mmCIF file of C-alpha atoms in Angstrom:
data_model
loop_
_atom_site.group_PDB
_atom_site.id
_atom_site.type_symbol
_atom_site.label_atom_id
_atom_site.label_comp_id
_atom_site.label_asym_id
_atom_site.label_seq_id
_atom_site.Cartn_x
_atom_site.Cartn_y
_atom_site.Cartn_z
ATOM 1 C CA UNK A 1 13.081 4.806 19.635
ATOM 2 C CA UNK A 2 9.895 6.647 18.690
ATOM 3 C CA UNK A 3 9.950 9.177 15.896
ATOM 4 C CA UNK A 4 9.430 12.803 16.979
ATOM 5 C CA UNK A 5 6.621 13.173 14.405
ATOM 6 C CA UNK A 6 4.137 10.733 12.923
ATOM 7 C CA UNK A 7 1.521 11.388 10.263
ATOM 8 C CA UNK A 8 -1.998 11.175 11.681
ATOM 9 C CA UNK A 9 -4.171 8.936 9.487
ATOM 10 C CA UNK A 10 -7.312 10.270 11.208
ATOM 11 C CA UNK A 11 -6.688 13.910 10.171
ATOM 12 C CA UNK A 12 -9.246 15.491 7.855
ATOM 13 C CA UNK A 13 -8.795 17.867 4.945
ATOM 14 C CA UNK A 14 -9.271 21.499 6.061
ATOM 15 C CA UNK A 15 -8.464 23.698 3.056
ATOM 16 C CA UNK A 16 -6.600 23.769 -0.225
ATOM 17 C CA UNK A 17 -3.360 25.748 -0.198
ATOM 18 C CA UNK A 18 -3.101 27.831 -3.336
ATOM 19 C CA UNK A 19 -5.274 27.424 -6.403
ATOM 20 C CA UNK A 20 -6.949 24.334 -7.770
ATOM 21 C CA UNK A 21 -5.032 22.257 -10.334
ATOM 22 C CA UNK A 22 -7.720 23.171 -12.869
ATOM 23 C CA UNK A 23 -7.206 26.912 -12.311
ATOM 24 C CA UNK A 24 -3.431 26.464 -12.689
ATOM 25 C CA UNK A 25 -3.754 24.394 -15.865
ATOM 26 C CA UNK A 26 -1.791 21.430 -14.470
ATOM 27 C CA UNK A 27 -4.478 18.767 -14.940
ATOM 28 C CA UNK A 28 -6.762 17.251 -17.508
ATOM 29 C CA UNK A 29 -9.601 17.012 -14.958
ATOM 30 C CA UNK A 30 -8.810 13.323 -14.579
ATOM 31 C CA UNK A 31 -7.885 11.455 -11.413
ATOM 32 C CA UNK A 32 -4.250 12.569 -11.700
ATOM 33 C CA UNK A 33 -4.413 16.068 -10.219
ATOM 34 C CA UNK A 34 -1.496 17.366 -8.150
ATOM 35 C CA UNK A 35 -2.678 19.295 -5.108
ATOM 36 C CA UNK A 36 -1.659 20.749 -1.710
ATOM 37 C CA UNK A 37 -3.954 20.601 1.329
ATOM 38 C CA UNK A 38 -3.765 21.747 4.926
ATOM 39 C CA UNK A 39 -5.113 19.089 7.276
ATOM 40 C CA UNK A 40 -7.261 19.872 10.290
ATOM 41 C CA UNK A 41 -4.284 19.181 12.590
ATOM 42 C CA UNK A 42 -2.074 21.710 10.756
ATOM 43 C CA UNK A 43 -0.026 19.166 8.795
ATOM 44 C CA UNK A 44 0.130 19.415 5.001
ATOM 45 C CA UNK A 45 -0.815 16.740 2.465
ATOM 46 C CA UNK A 46 0.737 16.831 -1.008
ATOM 47 C CA UNK A 47 -0.614 14.914 -3.987
ATOM 48 C CA UNK A 48 1.997 14.590 -6.701
ATOM 49 C CA UNK A 49 3.974 12.216 -8.865
ATOM 50 C CA UNK A 50 5.942 9.546 -7.025
ATOM 51 C CA UNK A 51 9.561 9.948 -8.138
ATOM 52 C CA UNK A 52 11.082 8.014 -5.252
ATOM 53 C CA UNK A 53 12.810 5.516 -7.531
ATOM 54 C CA UNK A 54 14.263 7.869 -10.181
ATOM 55 C CA UNK A 55 15.344 10.613 -7.741
ATOM 56 C CA UNK A 56 15.935 8.577 -4.565
ATOM 57 C CA UNK A 57 19.488 7.668 -5.534
ATOM 58 C CA UNK A 58 20.408 11.295 -6.237
ATOM 59 C CA UNK A 59 19.587 12.797 -2.835
ATOM 60 C CA UNK A 60 21.904 15.423 -1.346
ATOM 61 C CA UNK A 61 24.142 14.422 1.534
ATOM 62 C CA UNK A 62 22.201 14.050 4.783
ATOM 63 C CA UNK A 63 18.830 13.553 3.057
ATOM 64 C CA UNK A 64 17.074 10.195 3.182
ATOM 65 C CA UNK A 65 13.717 8.606 2.402
ATOM 66 C CA UNK A 66 12.312 6.219 5.003
ATOM 67 C CA UNK A 67 10.758 2.918 3.970
ATOM 68 C CA UNK A 68 7.276 4.361 4.603
ATOM 69 C CA UNK A 69 8.002 7.645 2.761
ATOM 70 C CA UNK A 70 7.854 8.722 -0.876
ATOM 71 C CA UNK A 71 9.525 11.564 -2.745
ATOM 72 C CA UNK A 72 6.637 13.438 -4.378
ATOM 73 C CA UNK A 73 7.006 16.114 -7.050
ATOM 74 C CA UNK A 74 4.446 18.827 -7.830
ATOM 75 C CA UNK A 75 4.531 21.604 -10.439
ATOM 76 C CA UNK A 76 6.437 24.721 -9.357
ATOM 77 C CA UNK A 77 3.440 26.949 -10.072
ATOM 78 C CA UNK A 78 1.443 25.038 -7.434
ATOM 79 C CA UNK A 79 3.813 25.850 -4.566
ATOM 80 C CA UNK A 80 4.181 29.438 -5.794
ATOM 81 C CA UNK A 81 0.378 29.813 -5.819
ATOM 82 C CA UNK A 82 0.203 28.318 -2.304
ATOM 83 C CA UNK A 83 2.806 30.691 -0.830
ATOM 84 C CA UNK A 84 0.227 33.228 0.375
ATOM 85 C CA UNK A 85 -1.701 30.471 2.207
ATOM 86 C CA UNK A 86 1.347 29.070 4.054
ATOM 87 C CA UNK A 87 1.852 30.659 7.475
ATOM 88 C CA UNK A 88 5.253 32.138 8.336
ATOM 89 C CA UNK A 89 5.300 30.358 11.702
#
């Protein structure tokens, strides 16, 4: 059975949602910057810390992580800063 949604590996980056990690003070300007991006197909890409192993066994009932998925964590201030850029529909 096909999944109802698949990530498109050919999608491009359209715009950052929220402020840059530098502006939010959540990076050292190294290659480890959390970030949130809207893709040109409307999907959203999140760059964050992979906590699949430590948090994967503590998921709420009915929540699961597929073998090709990762549980990614970003700083709260990043999603708060992105709120104005996220459409309501």
